[in-house]
Amino acid sequence: MIDIDRIRADTPATSRLTYLHNAGAALMPAPVVAALKEHIDLESEIGGYAAADREAQRLDSVYGSVARLLNAAPDEIALVENATVAWQMAFYSLPFRKGDRILTAEAEYAANYVAFLQVAKRTGAVIDVVPSDATGELDVGALERMIDERVKLIAVTWVPTNGGLVNPAAAIGKIARTHGIPYLLDACQAVGQMEVDVEAIGCDMLSATGRKFLRGPRGTGFLYVRRALLQQLEPPMIDHFAAPWVSRGTYQLRDDARRFENWENNYAGRLGLGTAVDYALAIGIAPIAQRCRMLSGRLRSGLAALPGITIRDLGRNPGAIVSFTLDGHEAEDIVRSAGAAGITIGASDPASTRIDAETRSLPNVVRASPHYYNTEAEVDRLIGHLAGLARR
């Protein structure tokens, strides 16, 4: 269903490199690179302000593209510098008081958890970690039992950074909606490799990046905020774009999600992000998801047959992040060895998901993340390289 030859022609690096590090930063397709370069060239020719004015319609269309990707409305989308900014703007907009509870998952990402710690230190709010079930996913039954009137937020990373786990986002959303609790979903590793429908999920806020499976530029991200919640949130920081100065002593927040933005931004990056979203939508998220599952499944099966390899992924239906260790070899050494052989992979530090790593006594793990533009032969090439290491 995907024209792999065309996609790889749009990704010239695939002719010389086996690139399996899409959970870090994917290879941008040629149209995305062209969009970036063309706008930078335009800025150099007529100036940044004039370039933005000339491209105003295309820039505005990015909101619609992201909205289509998420099954949201354009006025529920804010475009920001990265996923962390998106997540923080949502989280720090919520008021917490002493005794308020934040529920999160064992595999929560470090950037999010340190924010929980800061707010707990400032306000006296409490962080409660929902246990995992036997598969490693967040235990939905345990979550339900932990709900009380003091729970003010459910915040979960959908696809954690340290492996293939896919948390039950929609089941969590059902509980959040039933009890009227705001639900913040970190979809950084999900967007671009699987279908993301905020209505089906039931999240109130969602943060994501452009650079990973979406194949957009670095320095781009977006935030979704459900319209029903939007009017209740005041961003932790504002400028005169987010909140026009309407009189000497008054500002007025924008009615849409752009209240979470500020006036200055990277216009070339935004156009690159919009192009990346449109590129993915043109291929089809469902075929992308199917191919990602196929390639990551092939990689797991191949690794499982190698002596000394331990696959560290959790969950019933893991996604396109494959984490593993090899007896007698440090993760960083494996990454370097693969790089010398023309294979790009990455590693995940226990500090990035400390609770999960400490619970499972995880060392640094190797992280390989195939995407739809990869081939079966490239997956097999990595397996073959690791087989050689395992024999030493």
One Martini backbone bead per residue (centre of mass of N, CA, C, O) as a GRO file, in nm:
protein
  392
    1MET     BB    1   0.051   0.066  -0.009
    2ILE     BB    2   0.351   0.156  -0.027
    3ASP     BB    3   0.586   0.355  -0.200
    4ILE     BB    4   0.902   0.286  -0.134
    5ASP     BB    5   1.065   0.400  -0.367
    6ARG     BB    6   0.963   0.689  -0.343
    7ILE     BB    7   1.029   0.739  -0.047
    8ARG     BB    8   1.338   0.683  -0.081
    9ALA     BB    9   1.382   0.908  -0.290
   10ASP     BB   10   1.296   1.126  -0.062
   11THR     BB   11   1.548   0.958   0.099
   12PRO     BB   12   1.871   0.964   0.029
   13ALA     BB   13   2.016   0.827   0.280
   14THR     BB   14   1.919   0.527   0.216
   15SER     BB   15   2.161   0.468   0.005
   16ARG     BB   16   2.396   0.481   0.269
   17LEU     BB   17   2.183   0.415   0.512
   18THR     BB   18   2.089   0.263   0.818
   19TYR     BB   19   1.791   0.396   0.958
   20LEU     BB   20   1.710   0.332   1.329
   21HIS     BB   21   1.626   0.654   1.471
   22ASN     BB   22   1.315   0.768   1.494
   23ALA     BB   23   1.291   0.823   1.812
   24GLY     BB   24   1.471   1.071   1.776
   25ALA     BB   25   1.535   1.140   1.446
   26ALA     BB   26   1.416   1.164   1.154
   27LEU     BB   27   1.405   1.151   0.823
   28MET     BB   28   1.363   1.385   0.597
   29PRO     BB   29   1.186   1.468   0.344
   30ALA     BB   30   1.227   1.654   0.068
   31PRO     BB   31   0.978   1.850   0.104
   32VAL     BB   32   1.068   1.951   0.381
   33VAL     BB   33   1.342   2.065   0.303
   34ALA     BB   34   1.231   2.259   0.089
   35ALA     BB   35   1.053   2.432   0.272
   36LEU     BB   36   1.282   2.540   0.442
   37LYS     BB   37   1.468   2.660   0.223
   38GLU     BB   38   1.266   2.846   0.079
   39HIS     BB   39   1.212   3.032   0.324
   40ILE     BB   40   1.498   3.120   0.380
   41ASP     BB   41   1.541   3.244   0.104
   42LEU     BB   42   1.313   3.448   0.126
   43GLU     BB   43   1.425   3.599   0.371
   44SER     BB   44   1.693   3.683   0.223
   45GLU     BB   45   1.534   3.857  -0.004
   46ILE     BB   46   1.280   4.016   0.187
   47GLY     BB   47   1.246   3.919   0.465
   48GLY     BB   48   1.079   3.802   0.736
   49TYR     BB   49   0.811   3.962   0.726
   50ALA     BB   50   0.747   3.939   0.423
   51ALA     BB   51   0.752   3.631   0.412
   52ALA     BB   52   0.517   3.586   0.608
   53ASP     BB   53   0.308   3.740   0.445
   54ARG     BB   54   0.327   3.572   0.182
   55GLU     BB   55   0.281   3.287   0.369
   56ALA     BB   56   0.018   3.302   0.543
   57GLN     BB   57  -0.163   3.076   0.431
   58ARG     BB   58   0.033   2.838   0.477
   59LEU     BB   59   0.072   2.885   0.779
   60ASP     BB   60  -0.229   2.851   0.857
   61SER     BB   61  -0.261   2.551   0.742
   62VAL     BB   62  -0.116   2.392   0.970
   63TYR     BB   63  -0.351   2.369   1.164
   64GLY     BB   64  -0.523   2.189   0.979
   65SER     BB   65  -0.326   1.955   0.953
   66VAL     BB   66  -0.305   1.881   1.253
   67ALA     BB   67  -0.606   1.841   1.296
   68ARG     BB   68  -0.634   1.600   1.101
   69LEU     BB   69  -0.434   1.413   1.245
   70LEU     BB   70  -0.625   1.434   1.532
   71ASN     BB   71  -0.925   1.506   1.514
   72ALA     BB   72  -0.955   1.824   1.509
   73ALA     BB   73  -0.941   2.165   1.561
   74PRO     BB   74  -0.769   2.444   1.476
   75ASP     BB   75  -0.843   2.600   1.758
   76GLU     BB   76  -0.685   2.343   1.924
   77ILE     BB   77  -0.408   2.460   1.808
   78ALA     BB   78  -0.059   2.469   1.889
   79LEU     BB   79   0.250   2.623   1.793
   80VAL     BB   80   0.573   2.504   1.884
   81GLU     BB   81   0.905   2.424   1.956
   82ASN     BB   82   0.808   2.168   2.133
   83ALA     BB   83   0.698   1.916   2.334
   84THR     BB   84   0.776   2.039   2.605
   85VAL     BB   85   0.633   2.306   2.574
   86ALA     BB   86   0.356   2.190   2.530
   87TRP     BB   87   0.332   2.039   2.799
   88GLN     BB   88   0.395   2.279   2.990
   89MET     BB   89   0.165   2.471   2.909
   90ALA     BB   90  -0.049   2.280   3.014
   91PHE     BB   91   0.040   2.203   3.303
   92TYR     BB   92   0.095   2.510   3.412
   93SER     BB   93  -0.223   2.587   3.380
   94LEU     BB   94  -0.274   2.422   3.626
   95PRO     BB   95  -0.425   2.411   3.931
   96PHE     BB   96  -0.257   2.369   4.250
   97ARG     BB   97  -0.292   2.207   4.567
   98LYS     BB   98  -0.294   2.093   4.858
   99GLY     BB   99  -0.349   1.740   4.796
  100ASP     BB  100  -0.333   1.715   4.517
  101ARG     BB  101  -0.361   1.483   4.243
  102ILE     BB  102  -0.120   1.300   4.044
  103LEU     BB  103  -0.154   1.081   3.773
  104THR     BB  104   0.072   0.818   3.673
  105ALA     BB  105   0.331   0.639   3.525
  106GLU     BB  106   0.606   0.436   3.536
  107ALA     BB  107   0.698   0.539   3.224
  108GLU     BB  108   0.765   0.821   3.273
  109TYR     BB  109   0.897   1.105   3.169
  110ALA     BB  110   1.134   1.310   3.295
  111ALA     BB  111   1.030   1.593   3.209
  112ASN     BB  112   0.756   1.547   3.353
  113TYR     BB  113   0.835   1.458   3.642
  114VAL     BB  114   0.990   1.715   3.728
  115ALA     BB  115   0.734   1.888   3.716
  116PHE     BB  116   0.584   1.746   3.935
  117LEU     BB  117   0.795   1.804   4.155
  118GLN     BB  118   0.779   2.110   4.147
  119VAL     BB  119   0.476   2.138   4.212
  120ALA     BB  120   0.488   1.983   4.477
  121LYS     BB  121   0.688   2.181   4.614
  122ARG     BB  122   0.510   2.444   4.578
  123THR     BB  123   0.198   2.315   4.668
  124GLY     BB  124   0.152   1.999   4.779
  125ALA     BB  125   0.127   1.808   4.581
  126VAL     BB  126   0.057   1.472   4.454
  127ILE     BB  127   0.229   1.179   4.351
  128ASP     BB  128   0.078   0.908   4.165
  129VAL     BB  129   0.153   0.576   4.082
  130VAL     BB  130   0.051   0.366   3.848
  131PRO     BB  131   0.036   0.057   3.807
  132SER     BB  132   0.121  -0.225   3.648
  133ASP     BB  133   0.067  -0.482   3.468
  134ALA     BB  134   0.165  -0.789   3.345
  135THR     BB  135   0.254  -0.638   3.063
  136GLY     BB  136   0.331  -0.313   3.154
  137GLU     BB  137   0.085  -0.167   3.158
  138LEU     BB  138  -0.134   0.031   3.253
  139ASP     BB  139  -0.360  -0.010   3.516
  140VAL     BB  140  -0.687   0.046   3.482
  141GLY     BB  141  -0.805  -0.065   3.745
  142ALA     BB  142  -0.617   0.096   3.933
  143LEU     BB  143  -0.699   0.371   3.839
  144GLU     BB  144  -0.994   0.356   3.922
  145ARG     BB  145  -0.927   0.308   4.233
  146MET     BB  146  -0.764   0.598   4.261
  147ILE     BB  147  -1.012   0.758   4.245
  148ASP     BB  148  -1.079   1.095   4.352
  149GLU     BB  149  -1.141   1.426   4.450
  150ARG     BB  150  -0.813   1.490   4.435
  151VAL     BB  151  -0.803   1.444   4.137
  152LYS     BB  152  -0.657   1.674   3.877
  153LEU     BB  153  -0.467   1.457   3.715
  154ILE     BB  154  -0.393   1.287   3.406
  155ALA     BB  155  -0.054   1.173   3.324
  156VAL     BB  156   0.066   1.032   3.009
  157THR     BB  157   0.270   0.817   2.839
  158TRP     BB  158   0.210   0.640   2.566
  159VAL     BB  159   0.519   0.621   2.442
  160PRO     BB  160   0.788   0.534   2.563
  161THR     BB  161   1.136   0.586   2.524
  162ASN     BB  162   1.241   0.271   2.634
  163GLY     BB  163   1.016   0.141   2.428
  164GLY     BB  164   0.726  -0.044   2.297
  165LEU     BB  165   0.527   0.067   2.471
  166VAL     BB  166   0.155   0.082   2.486
  167ASN     BB  167  -0.063   0.263   2.621
  168PRO     BB  168  -0.411   0.286   2.725
  169ALA     BB  169  -0.538   0.567   2.626
  170ALA     BB  170  -0.850   0.523   2.590
  171ALA     BB  171  -0.906   0.395   2.869
  172ILE     BB  172  -0.814   0.640   3.024
  173GLY     BB  173  -1.013   0.842   2.896
  174LYS     BB  174  -1.273   0.714   3.005
  175ILE     BB  175  -1.212   0.771   3.301
  176ALA     BB  176  -1.170   1.075   3.286
  177ARG     BB  177  -1.455   1.144   3.179
  178THR     BB  178  -1.630   1.012   3.397
  179HIS     BB  179  -1.473   1.211   3.628
  180GLY     BB  180  -1.369   1.495   3.519
  181ILE     BB  181  -1.059   1.463   3.433
  182PRO     BB  182  -0.783   1.577   3.336
  183TYR     BB  183  -0.601   1.487   3.020
  184LEU     BB  184  -0.253   1.422   2.967
  185LEU     BB  185  -0.085   1.354   2.653
  186ASP     BB  186   0.207   1.194   2.556
  187ALA     BB  187   0.278   1.180   2.186
  188CYS     BB  188   0.574   1.184   2.077
  189GLN     BB  189   0.598   0.857   1.982
  190ALA     BB  190   0.316   0.835   1.817
  191VAL     BB  191   0.333   1.045   1.619
  192GLY     BB  192   0.357   0.887   1.288
  193GLN     BB  193   0.306   0.557   1.379
  194MET     BB  194   0.001   0.629   1.457
  195GLU     BB  195  -0.311   0.662   1.534
  196VAL     BB  196  -0.463   0.993   1.612
  197ASP     BB  197  -0.762   1.030   1.823
  198VAL     BB  198  -0.895   1.246   2.044
  199GLU     BB  199  -1.183   1.136   2.059
  200ALA     BB  200  -1.118   0.835   2.114
  201ILE     BB  201  -0.929   0.887   2.361
  202GLY     BB  202  -1.013   1.151   2.557
  203CYS     BB  203  -0.834   1.385   2.556
  204ASP     BB  204  -0.752   1.728   2.651
  205MET     BB  205  -0.435   1.685   2.608
  206LEU     BB  206  -0.163   1.723   2.357
  207SER     BB  207   0.172   1.621   2.288
  208ALA     BB  208   0.423   1.707   2.028
  209THR     BB  209   0.646   1.630   1.765
  210GLY     BB  210   0.829   1.656   1.455
  211ARG     BB  211   1.113   1.475   1.454
  212LYS     BB  212   1.011   1.201   1.448
  213PHE     BB  213   0.771   1.008   1.300
  214LEU     BB  214   0.687   1.269   1.127
  215ARG     BB  215   0.947   1.403   0.977
  216GLY     BB  216   1.036   1.666   1.094
  217PRO     BB  217   1.161   1.927   1.236
  218ARG     BB  218   1.343   2.065   1.442
  219GLY     BB  219   1.181   2.284   1.656
  220THR     BB  220   0.898   2.124   1.668
  221GLY     BB  221   0.547   2.162   1.774
  222PHE     BB  222   0.242   2.052   1.959
  223LEU     BB  223  -0.090   2.155   2.082
  224TYR     BB  224  -0.370   2.008   2.238
  225VAL     BB  225  -0.698   2.163   2.317
  226ARG     BB  226  -0.987   2.134   2.439
  227ARG     BB  227  -1.236   2.355   2.415
  228ALA     BB  228  -1.374   2.304   2.697
  229LEU     BB  229  -1.090   2.375   2.850
  230LEU     BB  230  -0.952   2.629   2.740
  231GLN     BB  231  -1.116   2.861   2.903
  232GLN     BB  232  -0.977   2.755   3.190
  233LEU     BB  233  -0.692   2.842   3.073
  234GLU     BB  234  -0.385   2.985   3.188
  235PRO     BB  235  -0.102   3.063   3.098
  236PRO     BB  236   0.211   3.095   3.250
  237MET     BB  237   0.275   3.248   2.974
  238ILE     BB  238   0.274   3.575   2.814
  239ASP     BB  239   0.176   3.772   2.540
  240HIS     BB  240   0.045   3.986   2.285
  241PHE     BB  241  -0.059   3.731   2.132
  242ALA     BB  242  -0.204   3.563   2.354
  243ALA     BB  243  -0.259   3.870   2.501
  244PRO     BB  244  -0.397   4.134   2.438
  245TRP     BB  245  -0.360   4.487   2.488
  246VAL     BB  246  -0.659   4.663   2.550
  247SER     BB  247  -0.550   4.820   2.806
  248ARG     BB  248  -0.370   4.956   3.047
  249GLY     BB  249  -0.507   4.717   3.264
  250THR     BB  250  -0.550   4.505   3.007
  251TYR     BB  251  -0.607   4.169   2.913
  252GLN     BB  252  -0.678   3.924   2.637
  253LEU     BB  253  -0.740   3.622   2.574
  254ARG     BB  254  -0.749   3.406   2.358
  255ASP     BB  255  -0.988   3.173   2.225
  256ASP     BB  256  -0.754   2.999   2.141
  257ALA     BB  257  -0.466   2.797   2.141
  258ARG     BB  258  -0.275   3.052   2.085
  259ARG     BB  259  -0.233   3.126   2.391
  260PHE     BB  260   0.036   2.922   2.385
  261GLU     BB  261   0.178   3.133   2.233
  262ASN     BB  262   0.402   3.342   2.049
  263TRP     BB  263   0.506   3.575   1.832
  264GLU     BB  264   0.770   3.430   1.798
  265ASN     BB  265   0.898   3.228   1.518
  266ASN     BB  266   0.954   2.944   1.307
  267TYR     BB  267   0.855   2.952   0.986
  268ALA     BB  268   1.011   2.730   0.848
  269GLY     BB  269   0.936   2.509   1.052
  270ARG     BB  270   0.631   2.521   1.006
  271LEU     BB  271   0.636   2.440   0.711
  272GLY     BB  272   0.776   2.172   0.761
  273LEU     BB  273   0.559   2.052   0.942
  274GLY     BB  274   0.322   2.070   0.745
  275THR     BB  275   0.456   1.891   0.530
  276ALA     BB  276   0.485   1.638   0.706
  277VAL     BB  277   0.187   1.594   0.759
  278ASP     BB  278   0.094   1.580   0.463
  279TYR     BB  279   0.272   1.341   0.386
  280ALA     BB  280   0.148   1.135   0.583
  281LEU     BB  281  -0.148   1.164   0.489
  282ALA     BB  282  -0.098   1.074   0.194
  283ILE     BB  283  -0.018   0.787   0.271
  284GLY     BB  284  -0.118   0.698   0.557
  285ILE     BB  285  -0.148   0.599   0.877
  286ALA     BB  286  -0.232   0.305   0.858
  287PRO     BB  287   0.002   0.200   0.676
  288ILE     BB  288   0.224   0.297   0.860
  289ALA     BB  289   0.149   0.131   1.108
  290GLN     BB  290   0.168  -0.147   0.973
  291ARG     BB  291   0.470  -0.128   0.894
  292CYS     BB  292   0.590  -0.075   1.169
  293ARG     BB  293   0.496  -0.343   1.293
  294MET     BB  294   0.638  -0.530   1.098
  295LEU     BB  295   0.934  -0.436   1.142
  296SER     BB  296   0.944  -0.465   1.453
  297GLY     BB  297   0.866  -0.765   1.454
  298ARG     BB  298   1.109  -0.864   1.294
  299LEU     BB  299   1.321  -0.765   1.492
  300ARG     BB  300   1.231  -0.923   1.742
  301SER     BB  301   1.253  -1.205   1.619
  302GLY     BB  302   1.556  -1.189   1.552
  303LEU     BB  303   1.659  -1.128   1.840
  304ALA     BB  304   1.536  -1.379   1.990
  305ALA     BB  305   1.751  -1.579   1.830
  306LEU     BB  306   1.976  -1.453   1.998
  307PRO     BB  307   2.241  -1.476   2.184
  308GLY     BB  308   2.220  -1.255   2.473
  309ILE     BB  309   1.946  -1.143   2.409
  310THR     BB  310   1.733  -0.879   2.553
  311ILE     BB  311   1.412  -0.795   2.552
  312ARG     BB  312   1.256  -0.480   2.693
  313ASP     BB  313   0.974  -0.495   2.613
  314LEU     BB  314   0.635  -0.397   2.647
  315GLY     BB  315   0.333  -0.532   2.603
  316ARG     BB  316   0.092  -0.650   2.378
  317ASN     BB  317   0.145  -0.401   2.141
  318PRO     BB  318   0.410  -0.309   2.023
  319GLY     BB  319   0.599  -0.080   1.882
  320ALA     BB  320   0.865   0.112   1.701
  321ILE     BB  321   1.029   0.025   1.971
  322VAL     BB  322   1.345  -0.140   2.023
  323SER     BB  323   1.457  -0.299   2.316
  324PHE     BB  324   1.799  -0.389   2.429
  325THR     BB  325   2.034  -0.644   2.524
  326LEU     BB  326   2.392  -0.748   2.551
  327ASP     BB  327   2.593  -0.961   2.658
  328GLY     BB  328   2.897  -0.790   2.726
  329HIS     BB  329   2.749  -0.514   2.625
  330GLU     BB  330   2.732  -0.195   2.581
  331ALA     BB  331   2.520   0.022   2.445
  332GLU     BB  332   2.728   0.229   2.330
  333ASP     BB  333   2.897   0.017   2.178
  334ILE     BB  334   2.677  -0.078   1.988
  335VAL     BB  335   2.622   0.192   1.855
  336ARG     BB  336   2.911   0.231   1.745
  337SER     BB  337   2.932  -0.027   1.581
  338ALA     BB  338   2.694   0.027   1.397
  339GLY     BB  339   2.795   0.298   1.283
  340ALA     BB  340   3.053   0.175   1.148
  341ALA     BB  341   2.834  -0.006   0.963
  342GLY     BB  342   2.587   0.199   0.881
  343ILE     BB  343   2.413   0.198   1.160
  344THR     BB  344   2.139   0.370   1.305
  345ILE     BB  345   2.119   0.408   1.653
  346GLY     BB  346   2.028   0.384   2.003
  347ALA     BB  347   1.979   0.506   2.344
  348SER     BB  348   1.869   0.440   2.692
  349ASP     BB  349   1.839   0.598   2.986
  350PRO     BB  350   1.724   0.545   3.302
  351ALA     BB  351   1.661   0.858   3.362
  352SER     BB  352   1.415   0.882   3.153
  353THR     BB  353   1.277   0.615   3.330
  354ARG     BB  354   1.320   0.558   3.643
  355ILE     BB  355   1.095   0.380   3.758
  356ASP     BB  356   1.108   0.154   3.552
  357ALA     BB  357   1.415   0.099   3.572
  358GLU     BB  358   1.415   0.027   3.877
  359THR     BB  359   1.200  -0.196   3.877
  360ARG     BB  360   1.380  -0.362   3.634
  361SER     BB  361   1.685  -0.315   3.634
  362LEU     BB  362   1.792  -0.115   3.417
  363PRO     BB  363   1.995  -0.044   3.186
  364ASN     BB  364   2.126   0.049   2.930
  365VAL     BB  365   1.957   0.071   2.620
  366VAL     BB  366   1.886  -0.034   2.319
  367ARG     BB  367   1.755   0.165   2.028
  368ALA     BB  368   1.527   0.059   1.780
  369SER     BB  369   1.355   0.253   1.499
  370PRO     BB  370   1.149   0.182   1.274
  371HIS     BB  371   1.017   0.270   0.951
  372TYR     BB  372   0.842   0.285   0.658
  373TYR     BB  373   1.121   0.341   0.485
  374ASN     BB  374   1.204   0.082   0.559
  375THR     BB  375   1.352  -0.239   0.531
  376GLU     BB  376   1.399  -0.568   0.570
  377ALA     BB  377   1.704  -0.559   0.507
  378GLU     BB  378   1.778  -0.356   0.730
  379VAL     BB  379   1.688  -0.523   0.966
  380ASP     BB  380   1.875  -0.766   0.896
  381ARG     BB  381   2.138  -0.611   0.925
  382LEU     BB  382   2.121  -0.568   1.227
  383ILE     BB  383   2.098  -0.861   1.309
  384GLY     BB  384   2.368  -0.947   1.185
  385HIS     BB  385   2.547  -0.764   1.355
  386LEU     BB  386   2.459  -0.879   1.633
  387ALA     BB  387   2.546  -1.168   1.577
  388GLY     BB  388   2.847  -1.098   1.567
  389LEU     BB  389   2.868  -0.995   1.858
  390ALA     BB  390   2.756  -1.255   2.002
  391ARG     BB  391   3.012  -1.437   1.904
  392ARG     BB  392   3.248  -1.286   2.076
   0.00000   0.00000   0.00000
